[in-house]
PDB file of C-alpha atoms in Angstrom:
ATOM      1  CA  MET R   1     -77.954 241.120  53.409  1.00 77.00           C
ATOM      2  CA  LYS R   2     -80.943 242.674  51.683  1.00 89.00           C
ATOM      3  CA  LEU R   3     -81.067 245.685  53.998  1.00 92.00           C
ATOM      4  CA  ASP R   4     -77.643 246.788  52.704  1.00 95.00           C
ATOM      5  CA  PHE R   5     -79.045 246.913  49.198  1.00 97.00           C
ATOM      6  CA  SER R   6     -82.023 248.994  50.334  1.00 96.00           C
ATOM      7  CA  VAL R   7     -79.716 251.373  52.181  1.00 96.00           C
ATOM      8  CA  ALA R   8     -77.591 251.784  49.058  1.00 97.00           C
ATOM      9  CA  VAL R   9     -80.606 252.503  46.851  1.00 97.00           C
ATOM     10  CA  HIS R  10     -82.117 254.917  49.345  1.00 96.00           C
ATOM     11  CA  SER R  11     -78.800 256.723  49.888  1.00 96.00           C
ATOM     12  CA  LEU R  12     -78.152 257.191  46.181  1.00 97.00           C
ATOM     13  CA  PHE R  13     -81.673 258.547  45.683  1.00 97.00           C
ATOM     14  CA  TYR R  14     -81.172 260.930  48.563  1.00 95.00           C
ATOM     15  CA  LEU R  15     -77.864 262.213  47.200  1.00 97.00           C
ATOM     16  CA  GLU R  16     -79.425 262.775  43.809  1.00 97.00           C
ATOM     17  CA  GLU R  17     -82.459 264.527  45.254  1.00 95.00           C
ATOM     18  CA  ASN R  18     -80.258 266.910  47.246  1.00 95.00           C
ATOM     19  CA  SER R  19     -77.597 267.438  44.611  1.00 94.00           C
ATOM     20  CA  PRO R  20     -75.254 269.328  44.533  1.00 94.00           C
ATOM     21  CA  ARG R  21     -75.359 269.684  48.313  1.00 95.00           C
ATOM     22  CA  LYS R  22     -72.835 267.450  50.145  1.00 95.00           C
ATOM     23  CA  ILE R  23     -74.584 264.951  52.387  1.00 96.00           C
ATOM     24  CA  ALA R  24     -73.021 263.714  55.618  1.00 94.00           C
ATOM     25  CA  SER R  25     -73.579 260.140  56.772  1.00 92.00           C
ATOM     26  CA  ARG R  26     -75.254 261.516  59.896  1.00 91.00           C
ATOM     27  CA  GLU R  27     -77.944 263.223  57.823  1.00 93.00           C
ATOM     28  CA  LEU R  28     -78.554 260.034  55.848  1.00 93.00           C
ATOM     29  CA  ALA R  29     -78.745 258.023  59.062  1.00 92.00           C
ATOM     30  CA  GLY R  30     -81.498 260.302  60.314  1.00 90.00           C
ATOM     31  CA  CYS R  31     -83.411 260.067  57.089  1.00 89.00           C
ATOM     32  CA  LEU R  32     -83.118 256.287  56.823  1.00 91.00           C
ATOM     33  CA  ASP R  33     -83.748 255.692  60.540  1.00 88.00           C
ATOM     34  CA  LEU R  34     -80.555 253.697  60.844  1.00 91.00           C
ATOM     35  CA  ASN R  35     -77.371 253.802  62.849  1.00 91.00           C
ATOM     36  CA  ALA R  36     -74.707 256.041  61.275  1.00 90.00           C
ATOM     37  CA  VAL R  37     -72.162 253.205  61.436  1.00 92.00           C
ATOM     38  CA  VAL R  38     -74.334 251.028  59.182  1.00 92.00           C
ATOM     39  CA  ILE R  39     -74.684 253.919  56.758  1.00 94.00           C
ATOM     40  CA  ARG R  40     -70.966 254.666  56.789  1.00 93.00           C
ATOM     41  CA  ASN R  41     -70.053 251.071  55.987  1.00 94.00           C
ATOM     42  CA  ILE R  42     -72.296 251.083  52.949  1.00 95.00           C
ATOM     43  CA  LEU R  43     -71.212 254.560  51.816  1.00 95.00           C
ATOM     44  CA  SER R  44     -67.646 253.341  52.027  1.00 95.00           C
ATOM     45  CA  VAL R  45     -68.460 250.508  49.614  1.00 96.00           C
ATOM     46  CA  LEU R  46     -70.302 252.879  47.268  1.00 97.00           C
ATOM     47  CA  HIS R  47     -67.342 255.233  47.385  1.00 96.00           C
ATOM     48  CA  LYS R  48     -64.859 252.476  46.627  1.00 96.00           C
ATOM     49  CA  LYS R  49     -66.953 251.302  43.700  1.00 97.00           C
ATOM     50  CA  GLY R  50     -67.194 254.794  42.205  1.00 97.00           C
ATOM     51  CA  TYR R  51     -70.874 255.506  42.794  1.00 98.00           C
ATOM     52  CA  ILE R  52     -70.249 258.507  45.042  1.00 97.00           C
ATOM     53  CA  GLU R  53     -67.463 260.972  45.770  1.00 97.00           C
ATOM     54  CA  GLY R  54     -66.609 262.962  48.850  1.00 93.00           C
ATOM     55  CA  THR R  55     -64.944 262.762  52.198  1.00 84.00           C
ATOM     56  CA  VAL R  56     -65.756 261.699  55.735  1.00 75.00           C
ATOM     57  CA  GLY R  57     -65.209 263.840  58.833  1.00 72.00           C
ATOM     58  CA  LYS R  58     -66.101 267.419  59.733  1.00 76.00           C
ATOM     59  CA  ASN R  59     -67.350 269.452  56.762  1.00 81.00           C
ATOM     60  CA  GLY R  60     -67.242 266.227  54.811  1.00 85.00           C
ATOM     61  CA  GLY R  61     -70.071 264.722  52.851  1.00 94.00           C
ATOM     62  CA  TYR R  62     -70.912 262.783  49.734  1.00 96.00           C
ATOM     63  CA  GLN R  63     -72.224 263.558  46.285  1.00 97.00           C
ATOM     64  CA  LEU R  64     -73.516 261.268  43.583  1.00 97.00           C
ATOM     65  CA  LYS R  65     -70.886 260.662  40.933  1.00 97.00           C
ATOM     66  CA  ARG R  66     -73.031 258.992  38.280  1.00 97.00           C
ATOM     67  CA  LYS R  67     -76.443 259.534  36.726  1.00 97.00           C
ATOM     68  CA  LEU R  68     -79.284 257.351  38.004  1.00 98.00           C
ATOM     69  CA  ALA R  69     -79.863 256.138  34.447  1.00 98.00           C
ATOM     70  CA  ASP R  70     -76.271 254.866  34.374  1.00 98.00           C
ATOM     71  CA  ILE R  71     -76.549 252.881  37.596  1.00 98.00           C
ATOM     72  CA  ASN R  72     -77.644 249.311  37.036  1.00 98.00           C
ATOM     73  CA  VAL R  73     -79.735 247.887  39.870  1.00 98.00           C
ATOM     74  CA  GLY R  74     -78.234 244.430  39.420  1.00 97.00           C
ATOM     75  CA  GLU R  75     -74.703 245.760  39.737  1.00 97.00           C
ATOM     76  CA  LEU R  76     -75.693 247.575  42.897  1.00 98.00           C
ATOM     77  CA  TYR R  77     -77.247 244.344  44.190  1.00 97.00           C
ATOM     78  CA  ASP R  78     -74.060 242.389  43.461  1.00 97.00           C
ATOM     79  CA  VAL R  79     -71.914 245.043  45.144  1.00 96.00           C
ATOM     80  CA  THR R  80     -74.005 245.183  48.318  1.00 96.00           C
ATOM     81  CA  ILE R  81     -74.946 241.484  48.495  1.00 94.00           C
ATOM     82  CA  PRO R  82     -72.089 239.349  47.192  1.00 90.00           C
ATOM     83  CA  PRO R  83     -73.091 235.902  45.873  1.00 88.00           C
ATOM     84  CA  THR R  84     -73.039 232.995  48.314  1.00 85.00           C
ATOM     85  CA  ILE R  85     -69.620 231.361  48.192  1.00 82.00           C
ATOM     86  CA  SER R  86     -70.656 228.020  49.622  1.00 85.00           C
ATOM     87  CA  TYR R  87     -74.002 226.308  50.048  1.00 88.00           C
ATOM     88  CA  ALA R  88     -72.474 223.664  52.327  1.00 85.00           C
ATOM     89  CA  ARG R  89     -74.609 224.609  55.322  1.00 83.00           C
ATOM     90  CA  PHE R  90     -77.759 224.067  53.251  1.00 87.00           C
ATOM     91  CA  ILE R  91     -76.808 220.642  52.031  1.00 85.00           C
ATOM     92  CA  THR R  92     -77.462 217.316  53.724  1.00 83.00           C
ATOM     93  CA  GLY R  93     -75.706 214.017  54.024  1.00 67.00           C
ATOM     94  CA  LYS R  94     -72.101 214.995  53.638  1.00 62.00           C
ATOM     95  CA  SER R  95     -70.026 215.330  56.757  1.00 52.00           C
ATOM     96  CA  GLU R  96     -66.614 216.890  56.224  1.00 50.00           C
ATOM     97  CA  GLY R  97     -64.390 214.245  54.706  1.00 53.00           C
ATOM     98  CA  ILE R  98     -66.590 211.272  55.499  1.00 54.00           C
ATOM     99  CA  LYS R  99     -67.714 209.288  52.487  1.00 56.00           C
ATOM    100  CA  LYS R 100     -71.000 207.493  52.929  1.00 62.00           C
ATOM    101  CA  ASP R 101     -71.666 204.243  51.171  1.00 68.00           C
ATOM    102  CA  ASP R 102     -74.651 205.521  49.235  1.00 77.00           C
ATOM    103  CA  HIS R 103     -74.488 207.283  45.922  1.00 83.00           C
ATOM    104  CA  ILE R 104     -77.196 209.850  46.753  1.00 87.00           C
ATOM    105  CA  SER R 105     -75.537 211.272  49.861  1.00 86.00           C
ATOM    106  CA  ASN R 106     -72.200 211.419  48.109  1.00 86.00           C
ATOM    107  CA  ASN R 107     -73.542 213.426  45.211  1.00 90.00           C
ATOM    108  CA  MET R 108     -76.236 215.631  46.748  1.00 91.00           C
ATOM    109  CA  SER R 109     -73.733 218.381  47.403  1.00 90.00           C
ATOM    110  CA  GLU R 110     -72.635 218.811  43.799  1.00 91.00           C
ATOM    111  CA  THR R 111     -76.143 218.587  42.383  1.00 94.00           C
ATOM    112  CA  LEU R 112     -77.748 220.991  44.864  1.00 95.00           C
ATOM    113  CA  THR R 113     -74.856 223.441  44.643  1.00 94.00           C
ATOM    114  CA  ASP R 114     -75.369 223.590  40.888  1.00 95.00           C
ATOM    115  CA  LEU R 115     -79.112 224.024  41.324  1.00 96.00           C
ATOM    116  CA  PHE R 116     -78.772 226.799  43.923  1.00 96.00           C
ATOM    117  CA  THR R 117     -76.057 228.570  41.945  1.00 95.00           C
ATOM    118  CA  LEU R 118     -78.040 228.540  38.696  1.00 95.00           C
ATOM    119  CA  ALA R 119     -81.139 229.790  40.528  1.00 96.00           C
ATOM    120  CA  ASP R 120     -79.151 232.605  42.125  1.00 95.00           C
ATOM    121  CA  ASP R 121     -77.710 233.585  38.736  1.00 94.00           C
ATOM    122  CA  GLN R 122     -81.234 233.973  37.389  1.00 93.00           C
ATOM    123  CA  TYR R 123     -82.294 235.888  40.472  1.00 95.00           C
ATOM    124  CA  ARG R 124     -79.477 238.377  40.038  1.00 96.00           C
ATOM    125  CA  ALA R 125     -80.093 238.625  36.285  1.00 95.00           C
ATOM    126  CA  PHE R 126     -83.561 239.909  37.130  1.00 96.00           C
ATOM    127  CA  TYR R 127     -82.159 242.937  38.961  1.00 97.00           C
ATOM    128  CA  HIS R 128     -79.868 243.670  36.038  1.00 97.00           C
ATOM    129  CA  ARG R 129     -82.928 244.522  33.952  1.00 96.00           C
ATOM    130  CA  PHE R 130     -83.324 247.893  35.706  1.00 96.00           C
ATOM    131  CA  THR R 131     -81.470 251.130  36.317  1.00 98.00           C
ATOM    132  CA  LEU R 132     -81.982 253.379  39.319  1.00 98.00           C
ATOM    133  CA  ALA R 133     -83.828 255.754  36.975  1.00 98.00           C
ATOM    134  CA  ASP R 134     -86.441 253.001  36.510  1.00 97.00           C
ATOM    135  CA  LEU R 135     -86.806 252.581  40.265  1.00 97.00           C
ATOM    136  CA  LYS R 136     -87.162 256.344  40.662  1.00 97.00           C
ATOM    137  CA  GLN R 137     -89.984 256.308  38.129  1.00 97.00           C
ATOM    138  CA  ASP R 138     -91.656 253.697  40.301  1.00 96.00           C
ATOM    139  CA  LEU R 139     -91.298 255.892  43.408  1.00 94.00           C
ATOM    140  CA  TYR R 140     -93.349 258.552  41.657  1.00 94.00           C
ATOM    141  CA  HIS R 141     -95.624 256.292  39.653  1.00 95.00           C
ATOM    142  CA  HIS R 142     -96.008 253.102  41.636  1.00 94.00           C
ATOM    143  CA  GLY R 143     -96.485 250.081  39.380  1.00 96.00           C
ATOM    144  CA  TYR R 144     -93.945 251.255  36.795  1.00 96.00           C
ATOM    145  CA  VAL R 145     -91.486 248.416  37.502  1.00 95.00           C
ATOM    146  CA  LYS R 146     -94.229 245.798  37.436  1.00 95.00           C
ATOM    147  CA  GLN R 147     -95.460 247.123  34.106  1.00 95.00           C
ATOM    148  CA  LEU R 148     -91.935 247.180  32.704  1.00 93.00           C
ATOM    149  CA  ILE R 149     -91.534 243.468  33.416  1.00 91.00           C
ATOM    150  CA  LYS R 150     -94.964 242.710  32.021  1.00 90.00           C
ATOM    151  CA  ASN R 151     -94.160 244.511  28.762  1.00 90.00           C
ATOM    152  CA  ASN R 152     -90.707 242.957  28.451  1.00 83.00           C
ATOM    153  CA  ASP R 153     -91.941 239.439  29.037  1.00 78.00           C
ATOM    154  CA  LYS R 154     -94.640 239.691  26.375  1.00 72.00           C
TER     155      LYS R 154
ATOM    156  CA  MET H   1     -84.906 227.921  55.101  1.00 77.00           C
ATOM    157  CA  LYS H   2     -82.905 226.299  52.320  1.00 89.00           C
ATOM    158  CA  LEU H   3     -81.804 223.356  54.439  1.00 92.00           C
ATOM    159  CA  ASP H   4     -85.450 222.229  54.712  1.00 95.00           C
ATOM    160  CA  PHE H   5     -85.621 222.011  50.946  1.00 97.00           C
ATOM    161  CA  SER H   6     -82.423 219.949  50.790  1.00 96.00           C
ATOM    162  CA  VAL H   7     -83.762 217.616  53.477  1.00 96.00           C
ATOM    163  CA  ALA H   8     -86.987 217.148  51.527  1.00 97.00           C
ATOM    164  CA  VAL H   9     -85.143 216.367  48.285  1.00 97.00           C
ATOM    165  CA  HIS H  10     -82.726 213.993  49.973  1.00 96.00           C
ATOM    166  CA  SER H  11     -85.513 212.215  51.877  1.00 96.00           C
ATOM    167  CA  LEU H  12     -87.635 211.667  48.784  1.00 97.00           C
ATOM    168  CA  PHE H  13     -84.618 210.279  46.899  1.00 97.00           C
ATOM    169  CA  TYR H  14     -83.872 207.966  49.796  1.00 95.00           C
ATOM    170  CA  LEU H  15     -87.452 206.672  49.954  1.00 97.00           C
ATOM    171  CA  GLU H  16     -87.416 206.028  46.222  1.00 97.00           C
ATOM    172  CA  GLU H  17     -84.060 204.282  46.324  1.00 95.00           C
ATOM    173  CA  ASN H  18     -85.223 201.970  49.096  1.00 95.00           C
ATOM    174  CA  SER H  19     -88.759 201.415  47.819  1.00 94.00           C
ATOM    175  CA  PRO H  20     -90.910 199.531  48.755  1.00 94.00           C
ATOM    176  CA  ARG H  21     -89.240 199.251  52.166  1.00 95.00           C
ATOM    177  CA  LYS H  22     -90.772 201.521  54.815  1.00 95.00           C
ATOM    178  CA  ILE H  23     -88.272 204.061  56.097  1.00 96.00           C
ATOM    179  CA  ALA H  24     -88.360 205.376  59.664  1.00 94.00           C
ATOM    180  CA  SER H  25     -87.396 208.981  60.400  1.00 92.00           C
ATOM    181  CA  ARG H  26     -84.560 207.670  62.569  1.00 92.00           C
ATOM    182  CA  GLU H  27     -82.974 205.899  59.605  1.00 93.00           C
ATOM    183  CA  LEU H  28     -83.244 209.040  57.490  1.00 93.00           C
ATOM    184  CA  ALA H  29     -81.748 211.116  60.293  1.00 92.00           C
ATOM    185  CA  GLY H  30     -78.719 208.844  60.339  1.00 90.00           C
ATOM    186  CA  CYS H  31     -78.326 208.977  56.593  1.00 89.00           C
ATOM    187  CA  LEU H  32     -78.712 212.765  56.403  1.00 91.00           C
ATOM    188  CA  ASP H  33     -76.602 213.463  59.508  1.00 88.00           C
ATOM    189  CA  LEU H  34     -79.389 215.485  61.062  1.00 91.00           C
ATOM    190  CA  ASN H  35     -81.453 215.438  64.203  1.00 91.00           C
ATOM    191  CA  ALA H  36     -84.515 213.172  63.923  1.00 90.00           C
ATOM    192  CA  VAL H  37     -86.789 216.018  65.058  1.00 92.00           C
ATOM    193  CA  VAL H  38     -85.752 218.141  62.059  1.00 92.00           C
ATOM    194  CA  ILE H  39     -86.428 215.187  59.776  1.00 94.00           C
ATOM    195  CA  ARG H  40     -89.802 214.464  61.361  1.00 93.00           C
ATOM    196  CA  ASN H  41     -90.976 218.042  60.931  1.00 94.00           C
ATOM    197  CA  ILE H  42     -90.199 217.959  57.241  1.00 95.00           C
ATOM    198  CA  LEU H  43     -91.622 214.463  56.731  1.00 95.00           C
ATOM    199  CA  SER H  44     -94.803 215.691  58.371  1.00 95.00           C
ATOM    200  CA  VAL H  45     -95.071 218.478  55.787  1.00 96.00           C
ATOM    201  CA  LEU H  46     -94.346 216.050  52.930  1.00 97.00           C
ATOM    202  CA  HIS H  47     -96.972 213.694  54.318  1.00 97.00           C
ATOM    203  CA  LYS H  48     -99.579 216.438  54.592  1.00 96.00           C
ATOM    204  CA  LYS H  49     -98.889 217.552  51.041  1.00 97.00           C
ATOM    205  CA  GLY H  50     -99.259 214.028  49.658  1.00 97.00           C
ATOM    206  CA  TYR H  51     -95.665 213.304  48.679  1.00 98.00           C
ATOM    207  CA  ILE H  52     -95.286 210.366  51.043  1.00 97.00           C
ATOM    208  CA  GLU H  53     -97.497 207.935  52.936  1.00 97.00           C
ATOM    209  CA  GLY H  54     -96.981 206.040  56.153  1.00 93.00           C
ATOM    210  CA  THR H  55     -97.112 206.328  59.886  1.00 84.00           C
ATOM    211  CA  VAL H  56     -94.926 207.454  62.747  1.00 75.00           C
ATOM    212  CA  GLY H  57     -94.140 205.382  65.834  1.00 72.00           C
ATOM    213  CA  LYS H  58     -92.948 201.829  66.366  1.00 76.00           C
ATOM    214  CA  ASN H  59     -93.036 199.716  63.196  1.00 81.00           C
ATOM    215  CA  GLY H  60     -93.936 202.903  61.376  1.00 85.00           C
ATOM    216  CA  GLY H  61     -92.196 204.344  58.383  1.00 94.00           C
ATOM    217  CA  TYR H  62     -92.719 206.193  55.159  1.00 96.00           C
ATOM    218  CA  GLN H  63     -92.963 205.321  51.490  1.00 97.00           C
ATOM    219  CA  LEU H  64     -92.896 207.545  48.438  1.00 97.00           C
ATOM    220  CA  LYS H  65     -96.398 208.101  47.089  1.00 97.00           C
ATOM    221  CA  ARG H  66     -95.547 209.708  43.761  1.00 97.00           C
ATOM    222  CA  LYS H  67     -93.068 209.126  40.946  1.00 97.00           C
ATOM    223  CA  LEU H  68     -89.966 211.318  40.895  1.00 98.00           C
ATOM    224  CA  ALA H  69     -90.924 212.453  37.392  1.00 98.00           C
ATOM    225  CA  ASP H  70     -94.237 213.724  38.798  1.00 98.00           C
ATOM    226  CA  ILE H  71     -92.662 215.783  41.559  1.00 98.00           C
ATOM    227  CA  ASN H  72     -91.917 219.330  40.511  1.00 98.00           C
ATOM    228  CA  VAL H  73     -88.842 220.803  42.194  1.00 98.00           C
ATOM    229  CA  GLY H  74     -90.428 224.275  42.329  1.00 97.00           C
ATOM    230  CA  GLU H  75     -93.502 222.956  44.105  1.00 97.00           C
ATOM    231  CA  LEU H  76     -91.277 221.209  46.611  1.00 98.00           C
ATOM    232  CA  TYR H  77     -89.352 224.467  47.082  1.00 97.00           C
ATOM    233  CA  ASP H  78     -92.562 226.425  47.682  1.00 97.00           C
ATOM    234  CA  VAL H  79     -93.809 223.809  50.155  1.00 96.00           C
ATOM    235  CA  THR H  80     -90.602 223.738  52.194  1.00 96.00           C
ATOM    236  CA  ILE H  81     -89.683 227.442  51.879  1.00 94.00           C
ATOM    237  CA  PRO H  82     -92.851 229.552  51.824  1.00 90.00           C
ATOM    238  CA  PRO H  83     -92.503 232.959  50.125  1.00 88.00           C
ATOM    239  CA  THR H  84     -91.560 235.926  52.298  1.00 85.00           C
ATOM    240  CA  ILE H  85     -94.729 237.575  53.580  1.00 82.00           C
ATOM    241  CA  SER H  86     -93.216 240.950  54.361  1.00 85.00           C
ATOM    242  CA  TYR H  87     -90.001 242.666  53.313  1.00 88.00           C
ATOM    243  CA  ALA H  88     -90.465 245.378  55.957  1.00 85.00           C
ATOM    244  CA  ARG H  89     -87.280 244.482  57.817  1.00 83.00           C
ATOM    245  CA  PHE H  90     -85.258 244.939  54.627  1.00 87.00           C
ATOM    246  CA  ILE H  91     -86.635 248.357  53.815  1.00 85.00           C
ATOM    247  CA  THR H  92     -85.339 251.716  55.024  1.00 83.00           C
ATOM    248  CA  GLY H  93     -86.859 255.018  55.951  1.00 67.00           C
ATOM    249  CA  LYS H  94     -90.314 254.061  57.077  1.00 62.00           C
ATOM    250  CA  SER H  95     -90.939 253.792  60.786  1.00 52.00           C
ATOM    251  CA  GLU H  96     -94.282 252.232  61.710  1.00 50.00           C
ATOM    252  CA  GLY H  97     -96.948 254.861  61.213  1.00 53.00           C
ATOM    253  CA  ILE H  98     -94.592 257.824  60.958  1.00 54.00           C
ATOM    254  CA  LYS H  99     -94.818 259.748  57.726  1.00 56.00           C
ATOM    255  CA  LYS H 100     -91.641 261.543  56.735  1.00 62.00           C
ATOM    256  CA  ASP H 101     -91.758 264.761  54.787  1.00 68.00           C
ATOM    257  CA  ASP H 102     -89.844 263.432  51.828  1.00 77.00           C
ATOM    258  CA  HIS H 103     -91.314 261.577  48.907  1.00 83.00           C
ATOM    259  CA  ILE H 104     -88.516 259.034  48.596  1.00 87.00           C
ATOM    260  CA  SER H 105     -88.707 257.691  52.152  1.00 86.00           C
ATOM    261  CA  ASN H 106     -92.473 257.518  51.940  1.00 86.00           C
ATOM    262  CA  ASN H 107     -92.449 255.441  48.791  1.00 90.00           C
ATOM    263  CA  MET H 108     -89.350 253.243  49.135  1.00 91.00           C
ATOM    264  CA  SER H 109     -91.350 250.528  50.820  1.00 90.00           C
ATOM    265  CA  GLU H 110     -93.841 250.028  47.997  1.00 91.00           C
ATOM    266  CA  THR H 111     -91.223 250.204  45.262  1.00 94.00           C
ATOM    267  CA  LEU H 112     -88.734 247.834  46.900  1.00 95.00           C
ATOM    268  CA  THR H 113     -91.454 245.400  47.959  1.00 94.00           C
ATOM    269  CA  ASP H 114     -92.544 245.167  44.339  1.00 95.00           C
ATOM    270  CA  LEU H 115     -88.958 244.707  43.190  1.00 96.00           C
ATOM    271  CA  PHE H 116     -88.169 242.001  45.753  1.00 96.00           C
ATOM    272  CA  THR H 117     -91.461 240.201  45.124  1.00 95.00           C
ATOM    273  CA  LEU H 118     -91.007 240.140  41.348  1.00 95.00           C
ATOM    274  CA  ALA H 119     -87.424 238.915  41.767  1.00 96.00           C
ATOM    275  CA  ASP H 120     -88.555 236.149  44.110  1.00 95.00           C
ATOM    276  CA  ASP H 121     -91.269 235.091  41.641  1.00 94.00           C
ATOM    277  CA  GLN H 122     -88.603 234.659  38.978  1.00 93.00           C
ATOM    278  CA  TYR H 123     -86.354 232.813  41.396  1.00 95.00           C
ATOM    279  CA  ARG H 124     -89.077 230.331  42.221  1.00 96.00           C
ATOM    280  CA  ALA H 125     -90.073 229.985  38.563  1.00 95.00           C
ATOM    281  CA  PHE H 126     -86.561 228.698  37.922  1.00 96.00           C
ATOM    282  CA  TYR H 127     -87.055 225.708  40.232  1.00 97.00           C
ATOM    283  CA  HIS H 128     -90.350 224.934  38.542  1.00 97.00           C
ATOM    284  CA  ARG H 129     -88.428 224.018  35.398  1.00 96.00           C
ATOM    285  CA  PHE H 130     -87.309 220.700  36.906  1.00 96.00           C
ATOM    286  CA  THR H 131     -88.711 217.483  38.296  1.00 98.00           C
ATOM    287  CA  LEU H 132     -86.999 215.300  40.871  1.00 98.00           C
ATOM    288  CA  ALA H 133     -86.284 212.875  38.028  1.00 98.00           C
ATOM    289  CA  ASP H 134     -84.105 215.598  36.455  1.00 97.00           C
ATOM    290  CA  LEU H 135     -82.231 216.098  39.710  1.00 97.00           C
ATOM    291  CA  LYS H 136     -81.716 212.351  40.013  1.00 97.00           C
ATOM    292  CA  GLN H 137     -80.205 212.320  36.538  1.00 97.00           C
ATOM    293  CA  ASP H 138     -77.782 214.968  37.767  1.00 96.00           C
ATOM    294  CA  LEU H 139     -76.828 212.854  40.790  1.00 94.00           C
ATOM    295  CA  TYR H 140     -75.669 210.147  38.409  1.00 94.00           C
ATOM    296  CA  HIS H 141     -74.439 212.360  35.586  1.00 95.00           C
ATOM    297  CA  HIS H 142     -73.277 215.575  37.155  1.00 94.00           C
ATOM    298  CA  GLY H 143     -73.807 218.550  34.851  1.00 96.00           C
ATOM    299  CA  TYR H 144     -77.175 217.310  33.572  1.00 96.00           C
ATOM    300  CA  VAL H 145     -79.151 220.188  35.171  1.00 95.00           C
ATOM    301  CA  LYS H 146     -76.693 222.793  33.910  1.00 95.00           C
ATOM    302  CA  GLN H 147     -76.953 221.378  30.408  1.00 95.00           C
ATOM    303  CA  LEU H 148     -80.747 221.300  30.603  1.00 93.00           C
ATOM    304  CA  ILE H 149     -80.834 225.032  31.335  1.00 91.00           C
ATOM    305  CA  LYS H 150     -78.302 225.750  28.623  1.00 90.00           C
ATOM    306  CA  ASN H 151     -80.367 223.877  26.035  1.00 90.00           C
ATOM    307  CA  ASN H 152     -83.648 225.449  27.159  1.00 83.00           C
ATOM    308  CA  ASP H 153     -82.309 228.975  27.106  1.00 78.00           C
ATOM    309  CA  LYS H 154     -80.982 228.676  23.569  1.00 72.00           C
TER     310      LYS H 154
END
C-alpha cells in the first residue's frame, strides 16, 4: 500500500542525509513515527533490491548504496507497491464458473480488467518520470515537481 | 471504491440493452450478483447526476437518459470514485502539530501530496479518453480499448 512507498522514500532520504553514518531501523522508526517492524520489512525489500547495504542486529545499520539521481521513483513505486494481480473483486456480474445468459455480464470482466490495467500502467508511468533527486529538490523548493510536469507537458 | 464504478458501468449498459423497458433495482441486483442496497445507492447517484431517470418503489424502475456515446467514462469514474481528499494516512514523519527538527520529515507531506495528486490527475485523465460507447465496442470486440490507446499514443 501507499504508505510503504512513503516509508521507502523517507528512509532513503534519511540514509542519504546522514551518510556515511550507519542507520539502525530503530532510529528510522523514531524519525518516521512508525513501528520498527514496519520499517524493517521495507528495509528488507530495499536491501534485497540493492538500494541499501548493511546488516540487522546489534551494531548493525544501513547505508544508501546508490545516488538519489540514480533511483527512479517509478521503480521504487513498483517495488513497494506491486501491480494488482486480479481485479476480480472490483468486477460485477460474473460468479465463479457460472455463465450468465447475457453478453454484457459475460464480458464485463475482460473489458474492465483491460481498462483498469491500462489505467494502472499509465499511473505507474507517471512516477517513472522522476528520480529521488527530483523529489529532494521539491523538499527544499516546494513546487519543483509540479513545475517539472508543467514544463514537460508543454 | 472501484466496485462502485463497475456497478455504474454495468448498470448503464443493462439499462441501454433493455431500453425502453423500466428496470427495477432488484432486477439489476440479480443480474450483477450484488445486494440490492448497493445497487440502489449507486443508482441514486446516477439519478442525481442525470445519467438515468425513473422512480423507486412498486412499479418503479429506471431508464437511461443519455446515449452511451455521450457518457464519458472519466466523468463516471469521478462521480463514483471521488478523488482522495487527504493523503495524510499515507505519509510518514509528521505527527499532528508536532514539528520535527529535520527538514525532510517536515516537508515530506507537501512533496508527497503533490506527487500523489499529480499522479491521480493523470490516472483520471486516462479514463476521460473513452465513452461508454467505446467500452461497449470492447464488450463485443475484446481488445478494442487496448487498440484505441495504441493508436492514440502513436
